[in-house]
Amino acid sequence: MMTREKLAQVQGGEAGKADGPGVLLRLPYEEALAEERAMLAAADGSPGLTWLLWQTAPCIVVPRSHESRSGFKAAVAASAARGWQVHTRDTGGGAVVQGPGVVNLSMVFSIGPALRDRIGTSYRVLCEPVMAMLRSRGIHGTYRAIPGTMCDGAYNIVVGSRKLAGTAQRWRSLGRDRPGEQAVLAHLAMFATLDHVEAAEAINALYADMGVEAGIEASSHINWAEIDTPSDTDIADALARELDDACRAVRLAEMLEESIRSQKAK
């Protein structure tokens, strides 16, 4: 497992840099999952954000609850034979494809008991770096479900009518010494250069082997490469560097206070 110095963080307004030649780490999936768990376990209520930007080898990731589905083991074996290993994750939802065409942002922060809209606010904090990147290009990103997408959800990041990123979150109470305070692990998977036709076929085949019609459609997704394609560098690395800078620009305390003021005004 990586040392904690690999994590980028902004604590109390002081920015720290991830070490190494770049901010985007290539990790085996199980190591990335272990890092997320460690980030959440280490949260202690300190102000600011901690985050990790990573990629993994081509695979399909499903919720752990899928293990109880009829035919799951056989479907996993058939998927592996087609070149798509299947891993499980701690959060819910549906299957997603991972690989070099996807950039993951795992973010941890803490929120207090005064905030009622915890889920919505946490998603907005997580998505703010991507939304800021879109705004800087004159693009209006939205949150909504898009039928036919991988792991569809209300907090998809959507450009036009196509899904750019999917999101998820987990929570941990900070204990009796900090009543009502929660640590949040929020995660988004953003499409950089993913082959959506291949991804849709892989997921549809996995579910078909479990007797489920998934109905994933390649055309319902969009890659960052369709929005911005730098000519002199790897798209995923360039995307990760910009995401890293955008994470540093997030004003977490201000966003949380704004949500609290908004709920009081209702």
Short mmCIF file of C-alpha atoms in Angstrom, two decimals:
data_model
loop_
_atom_site.label_atom_id
_atom_site.label_comp_id
_atom_site.label_asym_id
_atom_site.label_seq_id
_atom_site.Cartn_x
_atom_site.Cartn_y
_atom_site.Cartn_z
CA MET A 1 0.00 0.00 0.00
CA MET A 2 1.16 3.56 -0.66
CA THR A 3 2.37 5.85 2.04
CA ARG A 4 0.09 8.72 3.02
CA GLU A 5 2.49 11.16 1.30
CA LYS A 6 1.06 9.93 -2.01
CA LEU A 7 -2.22 11.67 -1.15
CA ALA A 8 -2.77 15.26 -2.20
CA GLN A 9 -4.40 17.34 0.45
CA VAL A 10 -5.52 20.80 1.44
CA GLN A 11 -5.80 21.12 5.21
CA GLY A 12 -6.76 24.44 6.76
CA GLY A 13 -5.83 26.28 3.58
CA GLU A 14 -2.34 24.80 3.29
CA ALA A 15 -1.83 22.89 0.04
CA GLY A 16 0.29 19.77 -0.17
CA LYS A 17 1.57 18.11 -3.35
CA ALA A 18 1.53 14.44 -4.21
CA ASP A 19 5.08 13.18 -4.74
CA GLY A 20 6.39 11.36 -7.78
CA PRO A 21 6.48 12.35 -11.47
CA GLY A 22 2.72 12.94 -11.76
CA VAL A 23 -0.49 13.17 -9.82
CA LEU A 24 -2.24 10.26 -11.58
CA LEU A 25 -1.35 6.93 -9.97
CA ARG A 26 -1.69 3.57 -11.75
CA LEU A 27 -2.82 1.04 -9.16
CA PRO A 28 -4.12 -2.52 -9.06
CA TYR A 29 -7.82 -2.22 -8.31
CA GLU A 30 -7.65 -3.92 -4.91
CA GLU A 31 -4.87 -1.54 -3.88
CA ALA A 32 -6.96 1.46 -4.94
CA LEU A 33 -9.88 0.12 -2.90
CA ALA A 34 -7.59 -0.36 0.10
CA GLU A 35 -6.35 3.22 -0.25
CA GLU A 36 -9.93 4.53 -0.23
CA ARG A 37 -10.68 2.56 2.92
CA ALA A 38 -7.53 3.86 4.58
CA MET A 39 -8.38 7.45 3.64
CA LEU A 40 -11.83 7.12 5.23
CA ALA A 41 -10.44 5.40 8.33
CA ALA A 42 -7.83 8.16 8.80
CA ALA A 43 -10.34 11.02 8.69
CA ASP A 44 -10.42 12.78 12.06
CA GLY A 45 -12.59 15.85 11.50
CA SER A 46 -9.72 18.10 10.40
CA PRO A 47 -10.74 20.88 8.00
CA GLY A 48 -10.11 20.62 4.29
CA LEU A 49 -9.94 17.88 1.69
CA THR A 50 -7.79 14.85 1.05
CA TRP A 51 -7.89 13.22 -2.35
CA LEU A 52 -6.32 10.63 -4.62
CA LEU A 53 -6.32 10.49 -8.44
CA TRP A 54 -5.87 7.02 -9.90
CA GLN A 55 -6.37 4.57 -12.75
CA THR A 56 -6.38 0.81 -12.87
CA ALA A 57 -6.15 -1.99 -15.42
CA PRO A 58 -9.18 -2.79 -17.62
CA CYS A 59 -11.87 -4.46 -15.52
CA ILE A 60 -15.51 -4.31 -14.48
CA VAL A 61 -16.38 -3.21 -10.95
CA VAL A 62 -19.70 -4.15 -9.34
CA PRO A 63 -21.24 -3.63 -5.88
CA ARG A 64 -20.50 -6.37 -3.38
CA SER A 65 -24.26 -7.04 -3.22
CA HIS A 66 -24.04 -8.57 -6.71
CA GLU A 67 -22.32 -11.59 -5.19
CA SER A 68 -25.70 -12.84 -3.97
CA ARG A 69 -27.25 -12.78 -7.45
CA SER A 70 -28.07 -16.03 -9.18
CA GLY A 71 -25.35 -17.03 -11.63
CA PHE A 72 -22.88 -14.41 -10.43
CA LYS A 73 -19.85 -16.70 -10.16
CA ALA A 74 -20.43 -18.19 -13.60
CA ALA A 75 -20.96 -14.73 -15.09
CA VAL A 76 -17.70 -13.50 -13.54
CA ALA A 77 -15.82 -16.48 -14.99
CA ALA A 78 -17.31 -15.87 -18.44
CA SER A 79 -16.41 -12.18 -18.26
CA ALA A 80 -12.83 -13.01 -17.31
CA ALA A 81 -12.63 -15.34 -20.29
CA ARG A 82 -13.64 -12.39 -22.49
CA GLY A 83 -10.79 -10.34 -21.00
CA TRP A 84 -12.77 -8.47 -18.34
CA GLN A 85 -11.88 -9.34 -14.77
CA VAL A 86 -14.65 -8.46 -12.29
CA HIS A 87 -14.00 -6.80 -8.93
CA THR A 88 -16.37 -5.76 -6.15
CA ARG A 89 -16.57 -2.42 -4.35
CA ASP A 90 -18.01 -1.11 -1.09
CA THR A 91 -20.56 1.30 -2.59
CA GLY A 92 -23.86 0.45 -4.30
CA GLY A 93 -25.23 1.04 -7.79
CA GLY A 94 -24.44 -0.99 -10.89
CA ALA A 95 -21.48 -2.22 -12.91
CA VAL A 96 -18.89 0.20 -14.29
CA VAL A 97 -15.91 -0.29 -16.55
CA GLN A 98 -12.47 0.79 -15.34
CA GLY A 99 -9.22 1.08 -17.27
CA PRO A 100 -6.77 3.51 -18.86
CA GLY A 101 -9.68 5.47 -20.35
CA VAL A 102 -11.08 6.35 -16.91
CA VAL A 103 -9.70 8.78 -14.30
CA ASN A 104 -10.86 8.26 -10.70
CA LEU A 105 -11.05 10.92 -8.01
CA SER A 106 -11.36 9.66 -4.42
CA MET A 107 -12.00 12.47 -1.94
CA VAL A 108 -12.37 12.53 1.86
CA PHE A 109 -13.66 15.37 4.04
CA SER A 110 -15.71 15.82 7.21
CA ILE A 111 -19.04 17.50 7.84
CA GLY A 112 -20.77 18.57 11.04
CA PRO A 113 -24.20 18.00 12.56
CA ALA A 114 -25.64 21.37 11.45
CA LEU A 115 -25.86 20.24 7.83
CA ARG A 116 -29.07 18.39 6.95
CA ASP A 117 -28.59 17.94 3.19
CA ARG A 118 -25.53 15.80 3.73
CA ILE A 119 -25.81 13.55 0.68
CA GLY A 120 -26.53 16.29 -1.84
CA THR A 121 -23.92 18.63 -0.40
CA SER A 122 -21.28 15.90 -0.35
CA TYR A 123 -21.92 15.14 -4.01
CA ARG A 124 -21.67 18.83 -4.90
CA VAL A 125 -18.33 19.10 -3.08
CA LEU A 126 -17.03 16.02 -4.89
CA CYS A 127 -18.19 17.26 -8.30
CA GLU A 128 -17.11 20.88 -7.88
CA PRO A 129 -13.63 20.35 -9.43
CA VAL A 130 -15.16 18.89 -12.60
CA MET A 131 -17.94 21.51 -12.70
CA ALA A 132 -15.32 24.27 -12.36
CA MET A 133 -13.34 22.80 -15.24
CA LEU A 134 -16.46 22.77 -17.38
CA ARG A 135 -17.37 26.34 -16.41
CA SER A 136 -13.91 27.54 -17.40
CA ARG A 137 -14.69 26.29 -20.91
CA GLY A 138 -18.11 27.88 -21.07
CA ILE A 139 -19.85 24.50 -20.65
CA HIS A 140 -22.85 24.02 -18.37
CA GLY A 141 -22.58 20.73 -16.52
CA THR A 142 -25.63 19.31 -14.76
CA TYR A 143 -26.54 16.53 -12.32
CA ARG A 144 -29.13 14.00 -13.42
CA ALA A 145 -29.84 10.40 -14.26
CA ILE A 146 -29.33 9.34 -17.88
CA PRO A 147 -31.03 6.11 -19.01
CA GLY A 148 -28.69 3.65 -20.67
CA THR A 149 -25.60 4.66 -18.69
CA MET A 150 -23.33 2.58 -16.51
CA CYS A 151 -24.30 2.77 -12.83
CA ASP A 152 -26.90 5.45 -13.49
CA GLY A 153 -27.62 7.90 -10.66
CA ALA A 154 -29.08 11.29 -9.83
CA TYR A 155 -25.61 12.77 -9.37
CA ASN A 156 -24.13 11.76 -12.70
CA ILE A 157 -22.13 14.67 -14.12
CA VAL A 158 -23.84 15.31 -17.44
CA VAL A 159 -22.81 17.39 -20.47
CA GLY A 160 -25.68 17.93 -22.86
CA SER A 161 -27.55 14.68 -22.50
CA ARG A 162 -24.51 12.42 -22.02
CA LYS A 163 -22.81 11.15 -18.89
CA LEU A 164 -19.25 12.35 -18.27
CA ALA A 165 -18.74 10.93 -14.76
CA GLY A 166 -20.45 8.71 -12.21
CA THR A 167 -20.39 9.24 -8.46
CA ALA A 168 -20.71 7.38 -5.17
CA GLN A 169 -20.09 8.00 -1.47
CA ARG A 170 -19.62 6.24 1.87
CA TRP A 171 -19.84 7.58 5.41
CA ARG A 172 -18.18 6.97 8.77
CA SER A 173 -19.19 8.42 12.11
CA LEU A 174 -16.35 10.23 13.89
CA GLY A 175 -17.44 8.72 17.18
CA ARG A 176 -18.85 9.76 20.52
CA ASP A 177 -16.15 12.39 21.04
CA ARG A 178 -17.43 14.25 17.95
CA PRO A 179 -21.22 13.78 18.10
CA GLY A 180 -23.04 14.18 14.81
CA GLU A 181 -19.85 14.57 12.78
CA GLN A 182 -19.27 12.33 9.80
CA ALA A 183 -16.32 11.57 7.53
CA VAL A 184 -17.27 11.23 3.87
CA LEU A 185 -15.49 9.20 1.22
CA ALA A 186 -16.77 10.48 -2.13
CA HIS A 187 -15.67 8.96 -5.43
CA LEU A 188 -16.15 9.81 -9.07
CA ALA A 189 -15.11 7.92 -12.19
CA MET A 190 -14.65 10.30 -15.11
CA PHE A 191 -14.46 9.14 -18.72
CA ALA A 192 -11.29 10.40 -20.42
CA THR A 193 -10.84 8.23 -23.51
CA LEU A 194 -12.94 5.15 -22.77
CA ASP A 195 -14.13 2.99 -25.66
CA HIS A 196 -17.81 3.18 -24.74
CA VAL A 197 -18.89 0.63 -27.33
CA GLU A 198 -16.53 -1.95 -25.87
CA ALA A 199 -17.52 -0.98 -22.31
CA ALA A 200 -21.25 -1.30 -23.03
CA GLU A 201 -20.76 -4.69 -24.65
CA ALA A 202 -18.73 -5.94 -21.67
CA ILE A 203 -21.30 -4.87 -19.08
CA ASN A 204 -24.31 -6.01 -21.09
CA ALA A 205 -22.68 -9.43 -21.52
CA LEU A 206 -21.91 -9.72 -17.79
CA TYR A 207 -25.51 -8.98 -16.83
CA ALA A 208 -26.91 -11.19 -19.60
CA ASP A 209 -24.98 -14.09 -18.08
CA MET A 210 -26.84 -13.35 -14.83
CA GLY A 211 -30.15 -13.30 -16.67
CA VAL A 212 -30.50 -9.50 -16.47
CA GLU A 213 -31.00 -7.05 -19.32
CA ALA A 214 -28.73 -4.09 -18.54
CA GLY A 215 -29.46 -1.96 -21.60
CA ILE A 216 -26.21 0.01 -21.46
CA GLU A 217 -25.82 2.27 -24.52
CA ALA A 218 -22.48 3.66 -25.66
CA SER A 219 -24.11 6.80 -27.06
CA SER A 220 -25.32 7.85 -23.59
CA HIS A 221 -21.73 8.59 -22.47
CA ILE A 222 -19.18 11.28 -23.33
CA ASN A 223 -15.39 11.38 -22.94
CA TRP A 224 -13.34 14.35 -21.74
CA ALA A 225 -11.43 13.94 -25.01
CA GLU A 226 -14.55 15.19 -26.81
CA ILE A 227 -14.47 18.34 -24.68
CA ASP A 228 -10.77 19.10 -24.51
CA THR A 229 -7.96 17.23 -26.28
CA PRO A 230 -4.47 18.59 -25.53
CA SER A 231 -2.12 18.04 -28.43
CA ASP A 232 1.12 17.66 -26.51
CA THR A 233 0.40 15.23 -23.69
CA ASP A 234 -1.54 12.18 -22.58
CA ILE A 235 -5.21 13.10 -22.13
CA ALA A 236 -5.64 11.22 -18.86
CA ASP A 237 -2.51 12.76 -17.33
CA ALA A 238 -3.53 16.25 -18.43
CA LEU A 239 -7.02 15.71 -17.06
CA ALA A 240 -5.63 14.50 -13.73
CA ARG A 241 -3.32 17.51 -13.37
CA GLU A 242 -6.20 19.89 -14.01
CA LEU A 243 -8.42 17.96 -11.59
CA ASP A 244 -5.67 18.16 -8.96
CA ASP A 245 -5.48 21.93 -9.34
CA ALA A 246 -9.28 22.19 -9.27
CA CYS A 247 -9.42 20.17 -6.03
CA ARG A 248 -7.00 22.63 -4.44
CA ALA A 249 -9.31 25.48 -5.43
CA VAL A 250 -12.38 23.98 -3.71
CA ARG A 251 -13.52 26.11 -0.79
CA LEU A 252 -14.98 23.36 1.36
CA ALA A 253 -15.87 25.50 4.38
CA GLU A 254 -17.65 28.03 2.19
CA MET A 255 -19.63 25.33 0.40
CA LEU A 256 -20.73 23.75 3.67
CA GLU A 257 -21.70 27.12 5.15
CA GLU A 258 -23.66 28.00 2.03
CA SER A 259 -25.63 24.75 2.32
CA ILE A 260 -26.39 25.43 5.98
CA ARG A 261 -27.57 28.99 5.19
CA SER A 262 -29.72 27.67 2.37
CA GLN A 263 -31.47 25.13 4.59
CA LYS A 264 -32.12 27.82 7.25
CA ALA A 265 -33.73 30.04 4.62
CA LYS A 266 -36.29 27.40 3.68
#
